[in-house]
XYZ file of C-alpha atoms in Angstrom:
146
model
C -3.040 -2.094 -11.302
C -6.269 -2.264 -12.870
C -9.498 -1.807 -11.554
C -10.677 0.733 -9.358
C -8.886 0.638 -5.967
C -11.281 -0.380 -3.195
C -11.004 2.781 -1.342
C -12.138 4.514 -4.395
C -14.888 2.270 -4.980
C -16.016 2.764 -1.200
C -15.723 6.673 -1.359
C -18.195 6.954 -4.287
C -20.765 4.658 -2.866
C -19.802 1.151 -4.894
C -21.245 0.605 -8.331
C -24.191 2.616 -7.542
C -22.580 6.106 -6.572
C -24.366 8.361 -4.098
C -24.476 12.242 -3.501
C -22.323 11.901 -0.794
C -19.655 9.621 -2.497
C -19.995 11.980 -5.506
C -18.929 14.816 -2.993
C -16.307 13.159 -1.340
C -14.366 12.534 -4.363
C -15.059 15.476 -6.479
C -15.066 18.079 -3.977
C -12.745 19.177 -0.922
C -14.271 19.015 2.576
C -14.504 23.197 3.189
C -17.623 24.511 3.350
C -17.191 26.501 0.322
C -16.537 23.440 -1.932
C -19.374 21.194 -0.218
C -21.630 23.947 -1.136
C -20.416 23.986 -4.644
C -20.956 20.495 -5.188
C -24.338 20.337 -3.960
C -25.091 22.913 -6.445
C -23.474 21.015 -9.185
C -25.381 18.328 -8.105
C -28.760 20.021 -8.467
C -27.476 21.250 -11.973
C -26.889 18.138 -13.089
C -30.094 16.415 -11.841
C -32.234 19.292 -12.751
C -32.927 18.589 -16.202
C -35.591 15.651 -16.623
C -36.318 15.410 -20.157
C -33.700 14.430 -23.097
C -31.293 13.380 -20.390
C -27.949 11.277 -21.366
C -28.423 7.531 -20.690
C -25.904 7.036 -17.457
C -22.666 5.238 -17.865
C -22.628 1.662 -17.050
C -19.964 0.320 -14.635
C -18.508 -1.467 -17.264
C -17.583 1.834 -19.270
C -16.211 3.173 -15.711
C -14.215 0.521 -15.512
C -13.035 0.470 -19.196
C -12.033 4.277 -18.599
C -10.397 3.462 -15.168
C -8.071 0.818 -16.960
C -7.182 3.204 -19.930
C -6.070 5.777 -17.252
C -4.092 2.819 -15.466
C -2.592 2.096 -18.739
C -1.378 5.325 -19.479
C -0.039 5.802 -15.815
C 2.536 3.157 -16.415
C 5.941 4.992 -17.430
C 6.252 4.300 -21.095
C 8.936 6.818 -22.974
C 7.155 6.361 -26.023
C 4.046 7.713 -25.075
C 5.925 10.668 -23.366
C 7.514 11.404 -26.910
C 4.417 11.159 -28.486
C 2.633 13.474 -26.146
C 5.820 16.069 -26.597
C 5.192 16.055 -30.041
C 1.966 17.953 -29.387
C 1.955 21.189 -31.609
C -0.889 22.949 -30.802
C -2.060 25.083 -27.799
C -3.105 22.739 -24.921
C -5.051 24.008 -21.804
C -4.389 21.659 -18.898
C -6.746 22.382 -16.071
C -6.896 21.013 -12.752
C -8.164 21.182 -8.742
C -5.386 22.094 -6.241
C -6.712 19.019 -4.034
C -7.613 16.469 -6.735
C -7.118 13.143 -5.059
C -7.541 10.879 -8.676
C -5.028 13.041 -10.661
C -2.457 15.251 -8.329
C -1.917 18.670 -9.490
C 1.730 18.026 -9.773
C 0.808 15.886 -12.958
C -0.844 18.578 -14.371
C 2.343 20.633 -14.359
C 4.272 17.485 -15.663
C 2.195 17.088 -18.802
C 2.214 20.849 -19.250
C 5.892 20.615 -19.306
C 6.050 18.040 -21.716
C 3.656 20.231 -24.321
C 5.172 22.816 -25.740
C 2.454 25.424 -26.124
C 0.706 24.055 -22.973
C -1.019 26.697 -20.712
C -1.675 25.262 -17.026
C -4.283 26.536 -14.494
C -4.905 25.069 -11.028
C -8.297 25.953 -9.680
C -8.420 26.882 -5.814
C -10.084 24.600 -2.915
C -11.200 22.257 -5.427
C -10.942 18.250 -6.166
C -11.591 16.274 -9.196
C -14.890 18.319 -9.784
C -13.146 21.801 -10.251
C -14.927 22.323 -13.464
C -18.164 21.894 -11.671
C -17.370 24.032 -8.736
C -15.704 26.760 -10.528
C -17.961 26.189 -13.686
C -18.181 30.011 -14.739
C -14.349 30.565 -14.374
C -13.690 27.646 -15.975
C -15.942 28.651 -18.908
C -14.430 31.902 -19.035
C -11.064 30.406 -19.053
C -11.669 28.175 -21.820
C -13.391 30.820 -23.673
C -9.952 33.035 -23.355
C -7.456 30.148 -23.979
C -9.850 29.637 -27.143
C -9.826 33.062 -28.616
C -6.454 33.551 -28.321
C -5.419 30.865 -30.279
C -5.230 30.809 -33.943
């Protein structure tokens, strides 16, 4: 499968994503998650100067194609992942519709020194919703590594 699934394209608002689409894909339907999503959007759009250039639809498509290519079972790739010989922090939201938490556990199980953290009541935007906790977790992870 290559290309965005029509449901995903529709969910984010088509080739020109909109705030509601962002909330629908990156956050859960709970009031807490939706509020966190609105706050994240506020932080993302608050900066008016020196902003990064927005990605193009073509760039998003290329990223998705790369994800799809990795999604095809390939034992050689899995062996390569298993050869990672350094600590790895694997994080995800417990309700991520794009990368199911189950796959985070599978990935962590393939990497000898992996640690996994699943953030509650969150989807693909867990690191925006739980930004302070995620940053603290990454800081702890990095500070305990040699």
